[in-house]
Coordinates of C-alpha atoms in Angstrom, one line a residue:
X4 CA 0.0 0.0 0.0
X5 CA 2.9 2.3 0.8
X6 CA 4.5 1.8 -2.3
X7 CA 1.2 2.5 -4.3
X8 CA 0.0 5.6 -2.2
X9 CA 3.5 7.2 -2.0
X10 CA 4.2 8.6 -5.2
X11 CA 1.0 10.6 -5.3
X12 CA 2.1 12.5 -1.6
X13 CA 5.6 13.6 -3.8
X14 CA 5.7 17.4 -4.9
X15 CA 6.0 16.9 -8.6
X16 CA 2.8 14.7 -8.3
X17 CA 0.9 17.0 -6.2
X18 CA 1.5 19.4 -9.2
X19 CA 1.1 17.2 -11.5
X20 CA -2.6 16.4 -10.3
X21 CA -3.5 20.0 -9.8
X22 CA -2.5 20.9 -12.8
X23 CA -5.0 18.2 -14.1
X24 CA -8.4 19.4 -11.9
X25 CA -7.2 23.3 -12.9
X26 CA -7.2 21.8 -16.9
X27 CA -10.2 20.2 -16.6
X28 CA -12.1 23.0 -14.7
X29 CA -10.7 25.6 -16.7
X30 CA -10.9 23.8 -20.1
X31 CA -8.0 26.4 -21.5
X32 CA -5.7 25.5 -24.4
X33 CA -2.8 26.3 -22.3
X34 CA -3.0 24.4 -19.2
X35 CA -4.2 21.9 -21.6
X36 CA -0.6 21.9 -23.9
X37 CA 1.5 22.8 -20.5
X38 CA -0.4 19.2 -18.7
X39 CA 0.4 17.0 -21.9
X40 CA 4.4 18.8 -22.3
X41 CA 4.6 17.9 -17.9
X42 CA 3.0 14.1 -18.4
X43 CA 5.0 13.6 -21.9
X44 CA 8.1 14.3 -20.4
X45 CA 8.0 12.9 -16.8
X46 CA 6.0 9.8 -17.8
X47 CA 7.9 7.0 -16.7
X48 CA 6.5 4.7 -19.6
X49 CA 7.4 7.3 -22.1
X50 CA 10.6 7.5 -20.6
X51 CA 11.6 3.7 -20.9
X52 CA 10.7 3.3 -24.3
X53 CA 13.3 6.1 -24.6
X54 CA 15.6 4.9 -22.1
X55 CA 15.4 1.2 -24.3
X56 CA 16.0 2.7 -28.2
X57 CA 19.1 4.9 -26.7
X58 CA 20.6 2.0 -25.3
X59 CA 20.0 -0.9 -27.8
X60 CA 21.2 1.7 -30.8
X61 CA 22.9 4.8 -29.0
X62 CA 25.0 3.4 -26.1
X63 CA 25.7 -0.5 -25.9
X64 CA 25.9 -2.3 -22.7
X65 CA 27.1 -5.8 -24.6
X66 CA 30.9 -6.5 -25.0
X67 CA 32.0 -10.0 -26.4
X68 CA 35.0 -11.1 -24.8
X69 CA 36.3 -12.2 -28.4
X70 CA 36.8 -8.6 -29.6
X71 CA 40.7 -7.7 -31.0
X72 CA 40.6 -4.8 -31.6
X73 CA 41.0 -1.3 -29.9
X74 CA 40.1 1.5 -27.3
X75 CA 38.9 4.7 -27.2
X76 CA 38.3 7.2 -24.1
X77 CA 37.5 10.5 -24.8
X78 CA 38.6 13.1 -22.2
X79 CA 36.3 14.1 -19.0
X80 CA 37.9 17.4 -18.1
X81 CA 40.3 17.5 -14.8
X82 CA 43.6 19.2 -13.5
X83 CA 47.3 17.9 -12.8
X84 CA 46.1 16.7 -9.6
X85 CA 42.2 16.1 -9.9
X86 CA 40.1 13.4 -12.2
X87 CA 36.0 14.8 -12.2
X88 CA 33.6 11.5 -11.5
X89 CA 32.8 11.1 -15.3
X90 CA 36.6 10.3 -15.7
X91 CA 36.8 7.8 -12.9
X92 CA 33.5 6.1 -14.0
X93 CA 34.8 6.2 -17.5
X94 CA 38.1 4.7 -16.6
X95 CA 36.4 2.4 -14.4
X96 CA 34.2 0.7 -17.1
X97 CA 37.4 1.1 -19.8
X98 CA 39.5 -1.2 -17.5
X99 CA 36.7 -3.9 -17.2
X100 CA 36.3 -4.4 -20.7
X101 CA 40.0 -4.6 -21.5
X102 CA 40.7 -7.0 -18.2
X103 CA 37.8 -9.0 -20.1
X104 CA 39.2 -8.7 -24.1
X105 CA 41.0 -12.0 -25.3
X106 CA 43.4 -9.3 -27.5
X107 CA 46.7 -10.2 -26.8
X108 CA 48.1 -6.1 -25.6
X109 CA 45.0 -4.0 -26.9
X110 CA 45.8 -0.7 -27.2
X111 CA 43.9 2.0 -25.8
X112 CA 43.6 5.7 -26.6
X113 CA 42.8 8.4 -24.5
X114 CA 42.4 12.1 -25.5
X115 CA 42.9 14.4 -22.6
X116 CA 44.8 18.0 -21.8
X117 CA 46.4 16.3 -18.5
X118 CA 47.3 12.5 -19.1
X119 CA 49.0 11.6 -15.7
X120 CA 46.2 11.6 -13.3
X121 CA 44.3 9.9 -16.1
X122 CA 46.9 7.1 -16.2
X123 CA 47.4 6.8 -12.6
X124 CA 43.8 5.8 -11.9
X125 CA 43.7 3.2 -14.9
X126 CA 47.1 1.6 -14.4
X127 CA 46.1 -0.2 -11.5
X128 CA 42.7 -1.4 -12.4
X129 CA 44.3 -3.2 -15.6
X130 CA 44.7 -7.1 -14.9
X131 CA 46.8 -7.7 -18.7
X132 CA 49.0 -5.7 -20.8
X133 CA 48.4 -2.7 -22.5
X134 CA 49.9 -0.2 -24.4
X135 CA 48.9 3.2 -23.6
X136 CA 48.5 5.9 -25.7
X137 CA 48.1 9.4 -24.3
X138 CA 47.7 12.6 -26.2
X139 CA 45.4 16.5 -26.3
X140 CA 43.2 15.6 -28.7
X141 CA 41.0 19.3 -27.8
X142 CA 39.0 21.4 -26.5
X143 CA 35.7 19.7 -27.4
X144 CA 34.8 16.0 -28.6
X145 CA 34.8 17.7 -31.9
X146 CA 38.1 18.6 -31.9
X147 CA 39.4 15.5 -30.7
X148 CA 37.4 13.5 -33.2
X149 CA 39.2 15.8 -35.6
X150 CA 42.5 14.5 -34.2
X151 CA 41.2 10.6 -33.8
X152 CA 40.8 10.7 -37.9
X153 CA 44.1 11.1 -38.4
X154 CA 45.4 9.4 -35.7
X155 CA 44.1 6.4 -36.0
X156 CA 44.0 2.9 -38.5
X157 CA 40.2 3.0 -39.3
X158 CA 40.5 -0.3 -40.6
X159 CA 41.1 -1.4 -37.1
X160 CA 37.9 -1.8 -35.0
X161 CA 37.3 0.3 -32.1
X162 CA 35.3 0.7 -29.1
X163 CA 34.8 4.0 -27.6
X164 CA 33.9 4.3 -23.8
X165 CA 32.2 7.4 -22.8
X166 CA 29.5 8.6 -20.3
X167 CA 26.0 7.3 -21.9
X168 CA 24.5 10.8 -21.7
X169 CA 28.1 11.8 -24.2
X170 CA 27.1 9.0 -26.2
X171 CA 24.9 9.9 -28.9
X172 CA 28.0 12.4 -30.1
X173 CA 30.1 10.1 -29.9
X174 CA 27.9 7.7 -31.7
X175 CA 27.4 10.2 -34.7
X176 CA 30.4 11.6 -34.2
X177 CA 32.5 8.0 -35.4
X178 CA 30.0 7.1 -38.3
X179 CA 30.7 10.4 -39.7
X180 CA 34.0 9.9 -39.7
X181 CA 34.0 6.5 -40.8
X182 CA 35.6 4.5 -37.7
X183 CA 34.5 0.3 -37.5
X184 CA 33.4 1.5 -33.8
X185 CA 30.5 0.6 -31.6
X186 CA 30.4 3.1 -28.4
X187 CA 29.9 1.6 -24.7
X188 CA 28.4 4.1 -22.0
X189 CA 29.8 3.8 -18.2
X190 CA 25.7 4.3 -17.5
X191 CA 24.3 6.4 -14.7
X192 CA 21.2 6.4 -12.8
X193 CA 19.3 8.8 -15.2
X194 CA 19.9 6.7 -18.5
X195 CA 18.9 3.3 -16.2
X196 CA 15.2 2.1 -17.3
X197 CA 13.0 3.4 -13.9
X198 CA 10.7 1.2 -11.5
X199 CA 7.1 1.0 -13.6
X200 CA 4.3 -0.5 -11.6
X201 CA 0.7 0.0 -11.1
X202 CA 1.3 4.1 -10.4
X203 CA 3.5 4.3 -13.6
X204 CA 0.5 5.7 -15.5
X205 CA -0.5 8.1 -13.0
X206 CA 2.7 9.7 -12.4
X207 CA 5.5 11.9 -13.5
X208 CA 9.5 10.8 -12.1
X209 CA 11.5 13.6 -11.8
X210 CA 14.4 11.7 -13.3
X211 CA 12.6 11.3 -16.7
X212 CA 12.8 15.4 -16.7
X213 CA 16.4 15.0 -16.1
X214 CA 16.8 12.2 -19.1
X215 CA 15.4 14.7 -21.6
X216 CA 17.4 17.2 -20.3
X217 CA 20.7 15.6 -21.2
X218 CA 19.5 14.2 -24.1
X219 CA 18.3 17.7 -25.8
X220 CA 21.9 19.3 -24.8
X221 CA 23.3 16.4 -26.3
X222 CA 21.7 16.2 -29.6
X223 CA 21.2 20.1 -29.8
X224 CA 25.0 20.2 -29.7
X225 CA 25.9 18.0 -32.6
X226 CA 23.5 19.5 -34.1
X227 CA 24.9 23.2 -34.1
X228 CA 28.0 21.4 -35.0
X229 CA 26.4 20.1 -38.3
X230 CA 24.9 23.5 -38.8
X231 CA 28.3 25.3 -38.1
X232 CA 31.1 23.1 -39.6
X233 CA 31.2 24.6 -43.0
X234 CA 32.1 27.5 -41.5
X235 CA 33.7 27.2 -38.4
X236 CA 37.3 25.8 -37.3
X237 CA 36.4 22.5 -35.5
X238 CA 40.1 21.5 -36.1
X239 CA 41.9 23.2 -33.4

C-alpha cells in the first residue's frame, strides 16, 4: 500500500494532479498543452521506451569477450592533480572491458589535456598488458574527433567508452567519420530504465525530466555542430 500511495504525496505529483483538476475545470488550451508537455516528459512509460531505443542503438551495454581490436576514451575534463567523476567512472568501465578482451596487448587511446592523473587511476585497475597511448586531442569531442581521424588505423575496429548521456555524439560523431566502432556508455542512474508499476500511468518521475534534459543538450549540440562546420574551425 505504501509503495502504491506514496508517489501521489511527492511534490511533482501533487503538481502534476493539480494541474490536471485546474485543466479540466478551466478547459483552457494552455494548461491543456502545459499538462500534456509535464505528463510527456516525466511519464515513466514514455521514458523507458526512450531509455530502451538509446541504449540498444545509442550506447551498448554488450561487449564479447572475443573482440581484437582497440580502445577509445574521450577526455572528462580535470587538473594535474584532480580526475572529475565522469573520468573515474569512465576509466572504471574502460579497465573492465580490457581485463575481459581476449586481445593479446589492446591498445587503448585516450584524448585528454592532463594525461598523468588519467593514467594513474587506470594503471592499477588493468589485470593484462596494454599499451597506452596518451595525447590533447582538444578542447571539445569535436576537436578531438578531428585529431582521432588522423590518428588512428580506421581499418582497425574500435570501441569508444564514454558517459552514456556523451554517447549519442560520440555515436554520430564515429559514423561520420568512418571508424569500425560501436560506443559503450559507463551508464548512470538517469539513463537506467526506472521502476514502472501500477502508479506508472498516474505519475511523473523527476528523473525522466532530467533524461530529456541531457538528451536535448546532447543532440542540440551536434547539431549546431552540423549546422556550423562549413564555417567554423572544428580542427583546433
Amino acid at each position: 500500500m505504501k509503495d502504491l500511495i506514496e508517489p501521489f504525496l511527492y511534490p511533482h505529483n501533487l503538481f502534476f494532479w493539480g494541474l490536471v483538476v485546474a485543466a479540466v475545470r478551466y478547459r483552457k488550451s494552455g494548461l491543456w498543452l502545459l499538462l500534456i508537455w509535464f505528463y510527456a516528459f516525466g511519464n515513466g512509460w514514455v521514458a523507458n521506451q526512450v531509455r530502451n531505443w538509446y541504449n540498444a542503438d545509442i550506447a551498448s551495454t554488450q561487449f564479447q569477450a572475443d573482440f581484437t581490436g582497440n580502445f577509445v576514451l574521450p577526455g572528462c575534463g580535470g587538473t594535474e592533480q584532480t580526475l572529475p567523476d565522469c573520468a573515474k567512472a569512465r576509466l572504471t568501465q574502460l579497465a573492465d572491458l580490457v581485463n575481459q578482451t581476449s586481445h593479446q596487448a589492446p591498445l587503448v587511446h585516450i584524448t585528454t589535456l592532463f594525461c598523468q592523473p588519467y593514467l594513474d587511476y587506470l594503471q592499477p585497475l588493468l589485470k593484462r598488458e596494454v599499451r597506452l597511448d596518451c595525447f590533447h586531442g582538444g578542447a571539445t569531442t569535436y576537436h578531438e574527433f578531428y585529431t582521432l581521424n588522423s590518428r588512428l588505423d580506421h581499418k582497425v575496429p574500435l570501441w569508444f567508452v564514454t558517459s552514456d548521456y556523451h554517447a549519442y555524439r560520440v555515436h554520430q560523431l564515429a559514423m561520420q567519420y568512418g571508424f569500425a566502432a560501436k560506443v559503450y556508455a559507463a551508464q548512470s542512474s538517469t539513463f537506467k530504465p526506472v521502476n514502472c508499476g501500477a502508479t506508472c500511468f498516474l505519475t511523473v518521475n523527476l528523473s525522466n525530466f532530467d533524461l530529456f534534459a541531457k538528451l536535448t543538450a546532447e543532440i542540440s549540440s551536434f547539431y549546431v555542430y552540423k549546422l556550423t562546420q562549413r564555417f567554423t574551425d572544428w580542427s583546433k
